[in-house]
Every structure is written in C-alpha cells, then in structure tokens.
Coordinates of C-alpha atoms and ligand atoms in Angstrom, one line a residue:
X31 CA -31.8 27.4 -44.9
X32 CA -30.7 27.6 -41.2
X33 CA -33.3 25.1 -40.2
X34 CA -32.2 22.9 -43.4
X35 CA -28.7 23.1 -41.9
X36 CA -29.8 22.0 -38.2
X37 CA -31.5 18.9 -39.4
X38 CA -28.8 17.4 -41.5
X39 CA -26.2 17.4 -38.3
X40 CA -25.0 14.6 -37.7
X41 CA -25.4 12.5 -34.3
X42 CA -22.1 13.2 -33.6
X43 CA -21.9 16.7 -34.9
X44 CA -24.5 17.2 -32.2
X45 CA -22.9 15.8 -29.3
X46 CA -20.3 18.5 -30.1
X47 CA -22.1 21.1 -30.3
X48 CA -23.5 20.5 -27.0
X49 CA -20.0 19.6 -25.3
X50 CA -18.7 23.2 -27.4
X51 CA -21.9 25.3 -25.6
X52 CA -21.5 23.4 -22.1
X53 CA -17.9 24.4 -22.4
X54 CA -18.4 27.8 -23.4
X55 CA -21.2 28.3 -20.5
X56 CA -18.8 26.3 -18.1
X57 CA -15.9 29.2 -18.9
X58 CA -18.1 32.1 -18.6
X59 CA -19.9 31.2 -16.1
X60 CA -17.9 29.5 -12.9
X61 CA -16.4 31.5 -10.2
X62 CA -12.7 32.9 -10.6
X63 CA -10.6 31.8 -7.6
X64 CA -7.7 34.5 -7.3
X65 CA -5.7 32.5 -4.5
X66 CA -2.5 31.4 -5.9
X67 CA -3.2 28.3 -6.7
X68 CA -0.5 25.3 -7.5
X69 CA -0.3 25.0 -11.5
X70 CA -2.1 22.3 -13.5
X71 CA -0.4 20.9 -16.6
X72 CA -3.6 21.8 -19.2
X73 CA -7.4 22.9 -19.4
X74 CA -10.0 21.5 -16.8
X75 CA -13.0 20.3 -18.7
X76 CA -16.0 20.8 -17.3
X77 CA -17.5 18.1 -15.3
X78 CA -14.3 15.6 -15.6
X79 CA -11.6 18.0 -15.4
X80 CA -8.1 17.0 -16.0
X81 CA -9.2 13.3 -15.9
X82 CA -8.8 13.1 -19.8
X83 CA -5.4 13.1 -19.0
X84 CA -4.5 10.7 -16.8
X85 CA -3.1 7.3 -18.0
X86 CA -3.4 3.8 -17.0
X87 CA 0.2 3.9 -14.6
X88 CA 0.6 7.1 -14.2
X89 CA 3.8 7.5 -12.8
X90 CA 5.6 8.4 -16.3
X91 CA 3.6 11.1 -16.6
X92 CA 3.2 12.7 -13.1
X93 CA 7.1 12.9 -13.4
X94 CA 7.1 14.6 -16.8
X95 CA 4.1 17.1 -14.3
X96 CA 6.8 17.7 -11.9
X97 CA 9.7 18.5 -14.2
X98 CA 7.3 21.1 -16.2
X99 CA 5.6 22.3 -13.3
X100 CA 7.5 22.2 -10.0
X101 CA 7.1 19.9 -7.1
X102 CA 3.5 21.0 -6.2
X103 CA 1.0 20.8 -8.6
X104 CA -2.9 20.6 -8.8
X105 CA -5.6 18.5 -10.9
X106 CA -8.9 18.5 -11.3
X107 CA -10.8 15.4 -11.0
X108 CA -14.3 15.9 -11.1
X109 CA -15.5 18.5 -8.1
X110 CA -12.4 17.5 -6.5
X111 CA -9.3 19.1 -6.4
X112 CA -6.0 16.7 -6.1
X113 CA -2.7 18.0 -5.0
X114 CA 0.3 16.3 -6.1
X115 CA 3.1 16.5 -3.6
X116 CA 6.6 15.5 -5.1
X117 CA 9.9 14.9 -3.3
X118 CA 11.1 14.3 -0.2
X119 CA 11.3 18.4 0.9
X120 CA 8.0 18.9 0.1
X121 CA 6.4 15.8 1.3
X122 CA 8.4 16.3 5.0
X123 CA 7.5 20.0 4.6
X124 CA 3.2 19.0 4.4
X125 CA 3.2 15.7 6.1
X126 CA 5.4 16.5 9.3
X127 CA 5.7 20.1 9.9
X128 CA 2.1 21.0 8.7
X129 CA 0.8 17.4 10.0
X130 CA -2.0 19.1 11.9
X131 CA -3.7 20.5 8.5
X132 CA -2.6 17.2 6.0
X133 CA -3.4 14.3 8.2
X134 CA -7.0 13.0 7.4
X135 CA -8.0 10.7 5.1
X136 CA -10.8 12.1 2.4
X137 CA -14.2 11.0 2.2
X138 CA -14.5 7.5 1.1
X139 CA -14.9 6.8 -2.6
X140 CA -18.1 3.8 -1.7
X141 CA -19.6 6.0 1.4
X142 CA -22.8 6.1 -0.2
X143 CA -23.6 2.2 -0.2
X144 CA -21.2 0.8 2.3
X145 CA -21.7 1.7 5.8
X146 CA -18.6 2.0 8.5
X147 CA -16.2 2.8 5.7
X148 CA -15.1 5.3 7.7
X149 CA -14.4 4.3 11.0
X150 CA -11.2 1.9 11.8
X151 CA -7.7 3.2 11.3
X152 CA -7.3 3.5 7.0
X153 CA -9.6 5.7 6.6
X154 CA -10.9 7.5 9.2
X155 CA -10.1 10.8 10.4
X156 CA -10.3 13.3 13.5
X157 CA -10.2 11.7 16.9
X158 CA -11.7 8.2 16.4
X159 CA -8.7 7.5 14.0
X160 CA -6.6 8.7 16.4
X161 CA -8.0 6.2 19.2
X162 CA -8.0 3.4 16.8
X163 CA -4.8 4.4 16.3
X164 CA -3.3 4.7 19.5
X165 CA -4.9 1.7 20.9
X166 CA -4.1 -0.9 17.8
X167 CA -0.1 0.3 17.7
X168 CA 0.0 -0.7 21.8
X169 CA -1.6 -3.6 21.3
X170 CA 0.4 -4.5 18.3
X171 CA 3.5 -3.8 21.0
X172 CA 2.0 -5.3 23.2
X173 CA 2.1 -9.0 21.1
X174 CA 5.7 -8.2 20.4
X175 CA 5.7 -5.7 17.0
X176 CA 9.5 -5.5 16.9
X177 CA 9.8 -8.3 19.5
X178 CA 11.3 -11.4 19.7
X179 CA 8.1 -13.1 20.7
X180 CA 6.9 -12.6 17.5
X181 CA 9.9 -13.7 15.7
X182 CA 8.9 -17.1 17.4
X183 CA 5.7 -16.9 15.4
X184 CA 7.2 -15.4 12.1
X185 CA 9.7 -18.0 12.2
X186 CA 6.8 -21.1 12.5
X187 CA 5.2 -19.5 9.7
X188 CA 8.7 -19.3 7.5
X189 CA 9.0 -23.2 7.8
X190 CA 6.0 -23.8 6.4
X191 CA 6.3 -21.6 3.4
X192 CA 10.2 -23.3 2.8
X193 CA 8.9 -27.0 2.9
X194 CA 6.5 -25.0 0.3
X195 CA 9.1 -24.1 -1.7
X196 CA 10.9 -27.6 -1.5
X197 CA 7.9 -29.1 -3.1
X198 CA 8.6 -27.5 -6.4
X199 CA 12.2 -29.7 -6.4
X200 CA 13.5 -26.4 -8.7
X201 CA 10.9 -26.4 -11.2
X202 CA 10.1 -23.1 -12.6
X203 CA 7.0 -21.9 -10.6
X204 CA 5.2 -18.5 -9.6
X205 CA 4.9 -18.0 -5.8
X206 CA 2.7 -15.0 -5.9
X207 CA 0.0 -16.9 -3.8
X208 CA 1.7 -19.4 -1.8
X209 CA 3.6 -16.2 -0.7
X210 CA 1.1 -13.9 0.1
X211 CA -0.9 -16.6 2.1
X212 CA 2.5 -17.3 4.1
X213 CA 2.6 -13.6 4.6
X214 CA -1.1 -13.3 5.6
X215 CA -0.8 -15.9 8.3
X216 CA 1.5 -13.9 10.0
X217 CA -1.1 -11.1 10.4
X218 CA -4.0 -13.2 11.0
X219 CA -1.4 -15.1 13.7
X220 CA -1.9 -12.1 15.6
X221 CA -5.3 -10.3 15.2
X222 CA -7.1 -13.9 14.8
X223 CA -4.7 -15.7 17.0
X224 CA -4.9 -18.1 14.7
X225 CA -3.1 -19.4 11.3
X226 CA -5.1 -20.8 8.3
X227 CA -3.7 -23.6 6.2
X228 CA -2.7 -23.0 3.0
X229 CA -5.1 -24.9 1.1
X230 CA -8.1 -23.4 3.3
X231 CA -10.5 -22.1 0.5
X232 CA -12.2 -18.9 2.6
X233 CA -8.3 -18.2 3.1
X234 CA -7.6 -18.5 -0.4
X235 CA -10.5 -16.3 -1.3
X236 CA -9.9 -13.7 1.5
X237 CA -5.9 -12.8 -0.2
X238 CA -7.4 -13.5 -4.1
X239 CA -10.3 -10.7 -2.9
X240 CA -7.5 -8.3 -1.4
X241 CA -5.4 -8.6 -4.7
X242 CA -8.5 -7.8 -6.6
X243 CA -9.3 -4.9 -4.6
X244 CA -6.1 -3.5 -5.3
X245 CA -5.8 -4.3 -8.6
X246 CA -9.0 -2.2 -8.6
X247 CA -8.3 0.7 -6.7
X248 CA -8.3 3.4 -9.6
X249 CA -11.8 2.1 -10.8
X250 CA -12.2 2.8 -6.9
X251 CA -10.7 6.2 -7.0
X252 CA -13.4 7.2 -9.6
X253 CA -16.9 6.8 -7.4
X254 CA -14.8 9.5 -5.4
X255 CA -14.8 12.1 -8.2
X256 CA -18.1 10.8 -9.5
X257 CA -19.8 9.3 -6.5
X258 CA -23.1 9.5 -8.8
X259 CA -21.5 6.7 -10.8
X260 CA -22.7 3.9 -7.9
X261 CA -26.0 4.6 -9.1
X262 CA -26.1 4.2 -13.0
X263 CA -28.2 1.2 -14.0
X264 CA -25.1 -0.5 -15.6
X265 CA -21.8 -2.1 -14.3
X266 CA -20.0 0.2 -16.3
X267 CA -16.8 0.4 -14.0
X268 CA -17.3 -2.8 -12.3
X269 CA -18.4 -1.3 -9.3
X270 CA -21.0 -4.0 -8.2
X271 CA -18.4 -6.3 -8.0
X272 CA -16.2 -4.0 -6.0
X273 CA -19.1 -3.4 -3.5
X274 CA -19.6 -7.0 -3.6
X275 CA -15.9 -7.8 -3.4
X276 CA -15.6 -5.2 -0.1
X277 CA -18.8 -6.8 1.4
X278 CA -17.5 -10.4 1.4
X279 CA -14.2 -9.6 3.4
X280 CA -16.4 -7.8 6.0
X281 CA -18.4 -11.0 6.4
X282 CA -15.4 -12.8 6.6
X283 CA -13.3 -10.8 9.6
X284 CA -17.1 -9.9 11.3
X285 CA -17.1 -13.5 11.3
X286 CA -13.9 -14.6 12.7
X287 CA -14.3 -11.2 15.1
X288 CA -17.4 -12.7 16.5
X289 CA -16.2 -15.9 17.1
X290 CA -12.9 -14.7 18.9
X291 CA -15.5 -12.4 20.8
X292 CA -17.9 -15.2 22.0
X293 CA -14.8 -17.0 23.3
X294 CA -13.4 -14.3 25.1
X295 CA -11.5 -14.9 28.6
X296 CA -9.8 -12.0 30.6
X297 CA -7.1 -14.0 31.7
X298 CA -6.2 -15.2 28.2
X299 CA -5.2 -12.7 25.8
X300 CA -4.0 -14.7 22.6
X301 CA -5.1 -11.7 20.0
X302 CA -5.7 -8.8 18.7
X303 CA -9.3 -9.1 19.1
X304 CA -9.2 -10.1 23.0
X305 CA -7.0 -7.3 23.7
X306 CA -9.0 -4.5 22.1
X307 CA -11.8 -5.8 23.6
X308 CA -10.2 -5.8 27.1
X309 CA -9.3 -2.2 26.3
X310 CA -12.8 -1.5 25.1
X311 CA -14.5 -2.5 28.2
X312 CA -12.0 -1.2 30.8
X313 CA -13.0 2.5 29.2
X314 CA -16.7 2.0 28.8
X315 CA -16.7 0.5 32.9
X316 CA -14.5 3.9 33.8
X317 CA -17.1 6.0 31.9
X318 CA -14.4 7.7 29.7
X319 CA -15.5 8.8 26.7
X320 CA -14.3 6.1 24.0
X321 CA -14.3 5.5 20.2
X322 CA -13.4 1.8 20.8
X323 CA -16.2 -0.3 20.2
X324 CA -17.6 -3.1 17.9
X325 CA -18.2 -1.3 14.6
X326 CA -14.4 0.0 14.8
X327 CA -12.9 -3.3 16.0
X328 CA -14.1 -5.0 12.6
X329 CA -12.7 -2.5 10.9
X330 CA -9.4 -2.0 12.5
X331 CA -9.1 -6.2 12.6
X332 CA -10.1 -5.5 8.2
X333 CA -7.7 -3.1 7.4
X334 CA -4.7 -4.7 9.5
X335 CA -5.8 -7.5 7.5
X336 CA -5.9 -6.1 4.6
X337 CA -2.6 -3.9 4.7
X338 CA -0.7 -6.3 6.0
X339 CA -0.9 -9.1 3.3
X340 CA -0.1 -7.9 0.3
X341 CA 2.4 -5.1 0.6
X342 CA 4.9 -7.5 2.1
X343 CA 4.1 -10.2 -0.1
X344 CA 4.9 -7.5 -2.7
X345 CA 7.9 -6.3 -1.2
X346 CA 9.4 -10.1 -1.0
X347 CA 8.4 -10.5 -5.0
X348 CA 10.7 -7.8 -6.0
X349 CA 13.5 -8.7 -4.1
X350 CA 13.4 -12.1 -6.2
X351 CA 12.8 -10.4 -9.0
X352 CA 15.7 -8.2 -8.7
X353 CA 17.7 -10.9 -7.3
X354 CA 17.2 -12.5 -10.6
X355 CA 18.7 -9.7 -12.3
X356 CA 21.9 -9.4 -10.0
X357 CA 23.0 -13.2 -9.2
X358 CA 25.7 -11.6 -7.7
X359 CA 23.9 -10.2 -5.0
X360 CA 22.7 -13.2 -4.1
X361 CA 25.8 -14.7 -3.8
X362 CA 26.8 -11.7 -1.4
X363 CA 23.9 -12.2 0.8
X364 CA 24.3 -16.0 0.7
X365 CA 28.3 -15.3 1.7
X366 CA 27.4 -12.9 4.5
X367 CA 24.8 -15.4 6.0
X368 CA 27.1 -18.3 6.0
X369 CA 30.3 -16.1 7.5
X370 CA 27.0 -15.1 10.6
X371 CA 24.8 -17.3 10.7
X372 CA 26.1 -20.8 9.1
X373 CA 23.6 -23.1 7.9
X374 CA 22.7 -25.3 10.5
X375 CA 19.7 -23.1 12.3
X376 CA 17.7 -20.2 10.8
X377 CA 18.7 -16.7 10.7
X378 CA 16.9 -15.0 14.2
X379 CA 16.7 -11.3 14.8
X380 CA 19.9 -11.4 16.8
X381 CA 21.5 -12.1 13.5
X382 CA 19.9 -9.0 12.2
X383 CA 22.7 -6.2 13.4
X384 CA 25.4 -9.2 11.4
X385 CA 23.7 -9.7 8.2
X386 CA 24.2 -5.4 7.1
X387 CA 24.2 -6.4 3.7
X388 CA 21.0 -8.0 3.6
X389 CA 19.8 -5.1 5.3
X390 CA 21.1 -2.8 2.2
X391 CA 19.1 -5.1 0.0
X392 CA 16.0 -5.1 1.8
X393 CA 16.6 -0.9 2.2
X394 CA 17.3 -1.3 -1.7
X395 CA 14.3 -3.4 -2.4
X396 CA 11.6 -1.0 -0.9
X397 CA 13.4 2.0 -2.6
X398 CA 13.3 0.4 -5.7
X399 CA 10.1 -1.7 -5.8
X400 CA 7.6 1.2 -5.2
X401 CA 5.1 -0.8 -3.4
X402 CA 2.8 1.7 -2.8
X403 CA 3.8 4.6 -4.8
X404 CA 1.1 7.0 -4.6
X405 CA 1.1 6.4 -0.6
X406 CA -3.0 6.7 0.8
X407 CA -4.6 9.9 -0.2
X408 CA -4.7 12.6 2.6
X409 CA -7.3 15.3 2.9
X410 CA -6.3 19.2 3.7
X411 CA -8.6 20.4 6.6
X412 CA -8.4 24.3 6.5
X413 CA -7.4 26.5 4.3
X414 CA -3.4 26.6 3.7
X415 CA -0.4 27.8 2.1
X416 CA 2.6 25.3 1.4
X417 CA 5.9 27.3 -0.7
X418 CA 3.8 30.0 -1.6
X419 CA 0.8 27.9 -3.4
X420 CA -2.7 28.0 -1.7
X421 CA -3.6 24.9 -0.8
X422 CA -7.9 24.9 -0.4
X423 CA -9.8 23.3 2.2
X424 CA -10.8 19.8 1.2
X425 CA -8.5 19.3 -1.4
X426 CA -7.0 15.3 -2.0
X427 CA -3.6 15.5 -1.0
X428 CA -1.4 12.5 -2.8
X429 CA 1.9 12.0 -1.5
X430 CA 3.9 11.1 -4.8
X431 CA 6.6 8.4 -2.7
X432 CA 7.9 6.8 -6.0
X433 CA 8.7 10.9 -6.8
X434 CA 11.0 10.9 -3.7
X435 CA 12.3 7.1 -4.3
X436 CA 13.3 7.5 -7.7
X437 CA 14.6 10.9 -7.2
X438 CA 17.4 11.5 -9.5
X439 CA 19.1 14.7 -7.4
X440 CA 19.1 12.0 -4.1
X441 CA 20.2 8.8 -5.7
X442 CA 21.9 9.5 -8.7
X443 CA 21.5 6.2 -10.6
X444 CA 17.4 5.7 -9.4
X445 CA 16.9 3.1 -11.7
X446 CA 19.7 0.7 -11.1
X447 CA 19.2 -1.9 -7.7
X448 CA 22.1 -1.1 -6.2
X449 CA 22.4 -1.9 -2.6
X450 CA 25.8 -0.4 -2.1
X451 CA 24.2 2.9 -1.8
X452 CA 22.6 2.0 1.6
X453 CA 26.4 0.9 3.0
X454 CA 29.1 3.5 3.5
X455 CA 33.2 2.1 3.3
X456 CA 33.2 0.0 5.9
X457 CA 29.9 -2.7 5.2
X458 CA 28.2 -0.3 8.0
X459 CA 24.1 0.5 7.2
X460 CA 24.0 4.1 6.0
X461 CA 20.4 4.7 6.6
X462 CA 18.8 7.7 4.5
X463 CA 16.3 10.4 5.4
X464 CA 14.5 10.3 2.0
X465 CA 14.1 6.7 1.9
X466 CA 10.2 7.0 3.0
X467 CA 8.2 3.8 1.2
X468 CA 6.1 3.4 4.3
X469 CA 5.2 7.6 3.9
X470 CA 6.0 10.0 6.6
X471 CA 4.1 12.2 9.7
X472 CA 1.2 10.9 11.9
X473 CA 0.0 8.5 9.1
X474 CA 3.2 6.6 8.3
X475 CA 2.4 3.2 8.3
X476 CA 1.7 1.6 11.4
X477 CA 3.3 -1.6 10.8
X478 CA 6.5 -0.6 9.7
X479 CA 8.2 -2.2 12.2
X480 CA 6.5 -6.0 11.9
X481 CA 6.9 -4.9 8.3
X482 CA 11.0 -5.0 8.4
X483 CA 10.9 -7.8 10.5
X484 CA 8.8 -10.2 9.0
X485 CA 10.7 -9.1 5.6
X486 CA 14.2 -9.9 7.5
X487 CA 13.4 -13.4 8.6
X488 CA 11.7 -14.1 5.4
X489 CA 14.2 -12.9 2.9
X490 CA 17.5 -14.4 5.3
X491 CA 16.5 -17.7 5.4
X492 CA 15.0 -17.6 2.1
X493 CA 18.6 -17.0 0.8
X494 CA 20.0 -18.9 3.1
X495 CA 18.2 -22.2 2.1
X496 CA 17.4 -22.0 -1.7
X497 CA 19.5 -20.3 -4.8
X498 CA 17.0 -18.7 -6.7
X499 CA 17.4 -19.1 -10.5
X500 CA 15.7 -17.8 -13.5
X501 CA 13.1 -20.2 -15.5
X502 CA 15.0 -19.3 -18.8
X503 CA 18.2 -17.9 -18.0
X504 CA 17.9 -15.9 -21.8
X505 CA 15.2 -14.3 -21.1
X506 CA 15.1 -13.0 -17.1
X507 CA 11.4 -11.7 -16.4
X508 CA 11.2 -7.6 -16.6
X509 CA 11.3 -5.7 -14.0
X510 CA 7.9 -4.1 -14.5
X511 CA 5.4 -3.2 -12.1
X512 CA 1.5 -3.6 -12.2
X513 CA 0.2 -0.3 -11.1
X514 CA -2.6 0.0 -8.7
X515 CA -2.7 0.8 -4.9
X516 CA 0.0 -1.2 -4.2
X517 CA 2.2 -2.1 -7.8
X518 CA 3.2 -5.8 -7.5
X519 CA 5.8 -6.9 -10.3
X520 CA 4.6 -8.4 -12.8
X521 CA 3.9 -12.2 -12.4
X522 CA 7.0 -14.2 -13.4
X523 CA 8.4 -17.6 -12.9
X524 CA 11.2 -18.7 -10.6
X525 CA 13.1 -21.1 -9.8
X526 CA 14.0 -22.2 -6.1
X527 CA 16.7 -24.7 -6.0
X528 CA 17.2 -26.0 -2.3
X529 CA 20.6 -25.5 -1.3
X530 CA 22.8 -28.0 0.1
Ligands
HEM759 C1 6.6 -3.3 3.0 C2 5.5 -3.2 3.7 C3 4.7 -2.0 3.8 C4 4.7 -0.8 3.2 C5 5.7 -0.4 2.1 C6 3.6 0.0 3.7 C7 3.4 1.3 3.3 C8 2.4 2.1 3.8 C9 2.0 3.4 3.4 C10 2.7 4.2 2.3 C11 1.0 3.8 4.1 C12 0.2 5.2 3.9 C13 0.8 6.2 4.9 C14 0.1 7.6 4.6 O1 -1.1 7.6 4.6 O2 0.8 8.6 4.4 C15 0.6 2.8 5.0 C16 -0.4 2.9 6.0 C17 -0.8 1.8 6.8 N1 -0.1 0.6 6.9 FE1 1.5 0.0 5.9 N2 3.0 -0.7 4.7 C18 3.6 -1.9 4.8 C19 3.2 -3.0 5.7 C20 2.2 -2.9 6.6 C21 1.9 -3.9 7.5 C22 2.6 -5.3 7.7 C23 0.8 -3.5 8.3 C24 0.1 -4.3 9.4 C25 0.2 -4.1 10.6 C26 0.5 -2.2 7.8 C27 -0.5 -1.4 8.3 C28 -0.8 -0.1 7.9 C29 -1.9 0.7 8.4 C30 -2.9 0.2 9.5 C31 -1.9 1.9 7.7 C32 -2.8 3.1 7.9 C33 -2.2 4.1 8.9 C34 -3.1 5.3 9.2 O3 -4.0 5.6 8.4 O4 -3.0 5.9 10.3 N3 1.4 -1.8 6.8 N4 1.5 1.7 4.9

C-alpha cells in the first residue's frame, strides 16, 4: 500500500518532498548563532536564502524592510550574509566613524574566471587599494580635478556635443549615447590623453559595453552568492556574455595603456597613464615597497573609465528629464544665466559661485535622480557591533543612498524636484549634510569633484544655448528609473531647440 503510494507521486510531488526533507534537515541541523543579529524580514531557505524575495528594482521593497524592521537589517543571499544600512545616521555612523572595519570591497562576484579583478581602485581592498588610491586622486589633481585647466578641456568637449545637438534642428530625439560618448571623452581626455570621435566604432562599443555591464549588474551580483553558477554547462544567467563583455573592455584600455606606454617621454606628461607610470618607476628605482605596477595601472585606467562615463551621463539625463517636467525651472536657470553670464561666451567656472540656482538644480538633480542607489557593496572585516546589532565578519555591507536621498524625516516632500530646498531666503546655496549620492567615508567617490564640474559646464551652457522641450507636450516621458548599478531614466525623447 505504502509502496503503491510512493510510485504514483507525481514529478512534482517529488521535488517537494525533497525541498520539504532538505528544509527540515537544513533547520535541525545548522548552527544557532546567539549574537544579536540585525532582523531579516522572513525565513532563510536553505541554500538561496532570502533571495526568493527580492524583486527586479528593489528599492520599493527595501523601504517597506526599513519601515518594518529598523534602519539595519540583514539578508541572506546564498552563504552570504547582506547588511542593509538605511539613512544618513546610520550610514555616517558605519562608513565614517567605523571606516576602519566597513571600508573593503567584497570578494568579486567573477574571481573565479577573470584574473586581476581585484586589484585597481573599485574593487580592491587593504593596502594596494589604498595606493591605487592615493596615487590616482594626486594625479587626477595633478591634471587639474577641480581646476581650471581642465575646464579648458571640458569646455572643448561641450562644443562638440552642442553643434551635436544643433544637428537635430529641434526634432524630437534621444541623446542617451551622443551624451555619454561626450561625457566619456572627457575621462578618456585625461587617462588616454586623447579624445575619440563620436562616430569611432571601438568608442561606440567601449560606452554600449559599459551600459550593458550595468544594466547587468544584479545577474552579476548572483555568481557572488552562487559563484558555482560560472560553471553550469548552460548560459542560464548570461554570464558568458558578461565574462565576454568584461574581457573585451580589458583588451581595449590594455590596448590604449600599452600604446600610451610605448610612447612614454619623462618630460611629457599629457595623461594619466604617463604620470602613474612616472610615479611607478620613481618608487621601484628608490626600492620602496610599491603596489603601483602594470597589472594595477590597467585596472585603475578601466574603472576610471568605466565610472566616469556613465554616472554623469546619467546624472545630465535626469536633469532634462526633470526639466521637462518643471519648464519653469528652466526658465529660472535660463534668467539667472543671462543676468551672469549673458549669451555671448560660455558659462566658465568663474561663473560657478553666480549661477546659485543652477547649483540647487544640479544639488536637486543628484538627490532626486538616484544614480547609484545601492552605492558599491562594502565588506565588514572583523567582527562588530553597530546600534546594538552584531555585525559578523565578512558580511556584504550595502549602503542604501536612495534610503537617505528620499528620506521623508530630512526632505519632507522626497518625491517632488524641488530645487528651492538647496537655497535658503536669500538665493544663497544651503548645502546639506545628508545629501551623499557620491556615498560617504574613505570610499566616497573619487571623482566627485571632476564629477560637479563637468556636470556644471555641461548643464550651464546646455541651458544657456537650447530650450529643451518635450516631443509631445501631452504626454511628458515618466520619471522612472531603470534599476541596475547605476539607474538611468528611462529612455525618452527630447527636444533641443537652439536658442536665439
Ligand atoms: C554624478 C556622478 C557620480 C556619482 C553619483 C558617483 C557615485 C559614486 C558612488 C556612490 C561610489 C561608491 C562609494 C562607496 O563605495 O561607498 C563611487 C565610487 C567611485 N567613483 Fe564615482 N560617482 C560619480 C562620478 C565619478 C567620476 C566622474 C569618476 C571618475 C573619476 C568616478 C570614480 C569613482 C571611483 C574610482 C570610485 C571607487 C572609489 C573607491 O573604491 O575607493 N566617479 N562613485
């Protein structure tokens, strides 16, 4: 009778029974941790945790996490366990005053078939990222990050993406990769010391590849709770294309690194390259102990690369976007740059202190826009204790930005662009602790200041020479991001009408 019963089950019936005993085995079985841990919002399964959970943009429901369970909170993905930190307080609390236990970067989710992946400045950790570190922000300095030297070089680049513009004569168009290609050259200007044109195919390729990567970054996230994955026989996640995709910008930039290299002259340092390479050999000829060395320079030359494209080319997206929305705006900015400025010559970053209200906008923009929500995953190195909750060694650490952005206790109306909120009475810039979209503590983003000045002289003489109009005025574009590493808006169609 019992046996009869066995061998009419079901396929399916059988699969849950197995997933019922593993589950039961799984709970009677594994260790009992009596730390206090941080809450999780339901049952770990075994073997893919809390991942049964998560959504495709998660943001929605992280926030409905942090209103049931508090501003610290703890998944399971995989063997891995994920600490949510929410809110400014919280985030300042790990990332600045406990910087020395929250500032490495996890193992990398492809470290099994890519080699080097963790050596440059994203994702390395310990005292090579620290040198890398160290050595690419002086050098960045050093070509005039925050200078007016580079302004010169921003500005070149800025023409060329407004006679761009002027070849559309108004007619609605999308910009997304005429303006991250603009963006890119400004980068490239200064690791490469070169631009590409904008119909330069390997250019083309090189942003297309970065947008891709992005786009795939939670596929990405999963080979690091499951690094097994890489090695099933089928593309089931698409990761052979992401291996693929990862391998061809590292041919690319080893490529453009070697020839920079072979045409190296100390007396002539006219990038990136040159001077790390200068800095590189004056350490190796002292006999100082160094990190700087081939192997990191192609990596520190990819990921300034790489970071530095899209998230501005993001950033200048959503300000159109939102311009669209709030015409009125627009017609502010456009007021306070022809009071300043005129319209005779470009905007320059003398003009920057003058044009406060742009400023707002720009403040308002990254609040709003969320580029990189989820900030880069940190890694806790010891043991630790943040309010109360034990925090275990090893644990992914994400820093929940858009939590602190879109925080309704700090900004009241989160939701609503409204650069006002960045101006107090008198026009004067109100600048606000918890306004963090580049993160906070030793990993805040190392290019935050080329960052707010390439986004200045973009966006001033953007507004000062086109009005930017809506393709159907009934029915503006929503203001809806695509989620991913970075979250672009949506695409959407604009129109740039050249002003007179
Ligand atoms: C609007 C523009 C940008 C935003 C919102 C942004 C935001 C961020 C964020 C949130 C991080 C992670 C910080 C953390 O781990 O806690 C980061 C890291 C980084 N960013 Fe940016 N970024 C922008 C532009 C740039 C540019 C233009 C560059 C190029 C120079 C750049 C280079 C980097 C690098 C190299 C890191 C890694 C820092 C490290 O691991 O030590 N970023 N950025």
């Amino acid at each position: 009778m019992v046996l009869e019963t066995v061998l009419s089950l079901s396929a399916t019936s059988w699969l849950l029974v197995i997933v019922g005993v593993v589950t039961l085995i799984y709970f009677l079985t594994s260790e009992r941790d009596n730390r206090k841990l941080p809450p999780s919002p339901g049952l770990a399964l075994p073997i893919v945790g809390h991942l049964y959970m998560m959504k495709k943009n998660p943001i929605e429901l992280l926030q409905k996490w942090r209103e049931e369970l508090g501003d610290i909170f703890m998944l399971r993905m995989g063997s891995t366990n994920m600490v949510f930190l929410n809110g400014h307080e919280v985030l300042k609390e790990a990332l600045v005053k406990k910087a020395d236990v929250f500032s490495d970067r996890p193992l990398a989710p492809l470290r099994h078939v890519l080699t080097d992946v963790h050596s440059g400045i994203l994702s390395a950790s310990g005292p090579n990222w620290k040198e890398q570190r160290t050595t690419s922000l002086a050098i960045l300095r050093e070509f005039g990050m925050g200078k007016n030297i580079l302004a010169v070089k921003i500005a070149e680049e800025v023409d060329v993406y407004v006679n761009e513009l002027r070849k559309h004569k108004g007619q609605p168009t999308e910009l997304r990769s005429i303006t991250t290609m603009s963006v890119s050259n400004v980068i490239c200007a200064i690791i490469f010391g070169r631009r590409y044109e904008l119909d330069d195919k390997r250019f083309a390729k090189m942003v297309y590849i970065f947008k891709e990567l992005l786009r795939r970054g939670k596929s990405t996230a999963l080979f690091q709770f499951f690094p097994f994955m890489v090695y099933l026989p089928f593309d089931v996640f698409g990761e052979k294309d992401i291996i693929a995709l990862f391998k061809e910008t590292r041919e690319f930039t080893e490529s453009v690194v070697k020839e920079r290299l072979e045409g190296f002259d100390p007396e002539v340092m006219d990038s990136f390259v040159a001077a790390y390479r200068r800095d590189m050999e004056k350490k190796q000829d002292s006999g100082v102990h160094t990190y700087l060395d081939e192997r990191n320079l192609n990596c520190v030359i990819t990921h300034l690369f790489f970071a530095g494209t899209e998230t501005i080319a993001s950033t200048t997206l959503w300000c159109y976007l939102f311009i669209l929305h709030h015409p009125e705006v627009q017609e502010t900015i456009y007021q306070e740059i022809c009071e300043h400025v005129g319209t005779n010559r470009a905007p320059t970053v003398q003009d920057k202190p003058k044009l406060k209200y742009l400023q707002a906008v720009i403040y308002e923009t990254l609040r709003r826009a969320n580029i990189v929500p989820l900030s880069l995953t940190h890694m806790v190195t010891e043991d630790t204790e943040l309010r109360g909750y034990a925090i275990p060694k090893g644990a992914t650490v994400v820093p929940n930005l858009y939590s602190a952005l879109m925080d309704e206790k700090v900004w009241g109306d989160p939701q609503n662009f409204r650069p006002e909120r960045f101006l107090d009475s008198q026009g004067n810039i109100v600048k606000k602790e918890q306004l963090i979209p580049f993160s906070l503590g030793r990993r805040v983003c190392l290019g935050e200041a080329l960052a707010q000045m390439e986004l200045f002289l973009y966006l001033s003489t953007m507004f000062q020479r086109f009005e930017f109009l809506p393709a159907d005025p009934s029915n503006l574009p929503p203001i809806k991001g695509v989620f991913g590493i970075t979250m672009p808006p949506e695409p959407y169609q604009i129109r740039c009408v050249e002003r007179k």
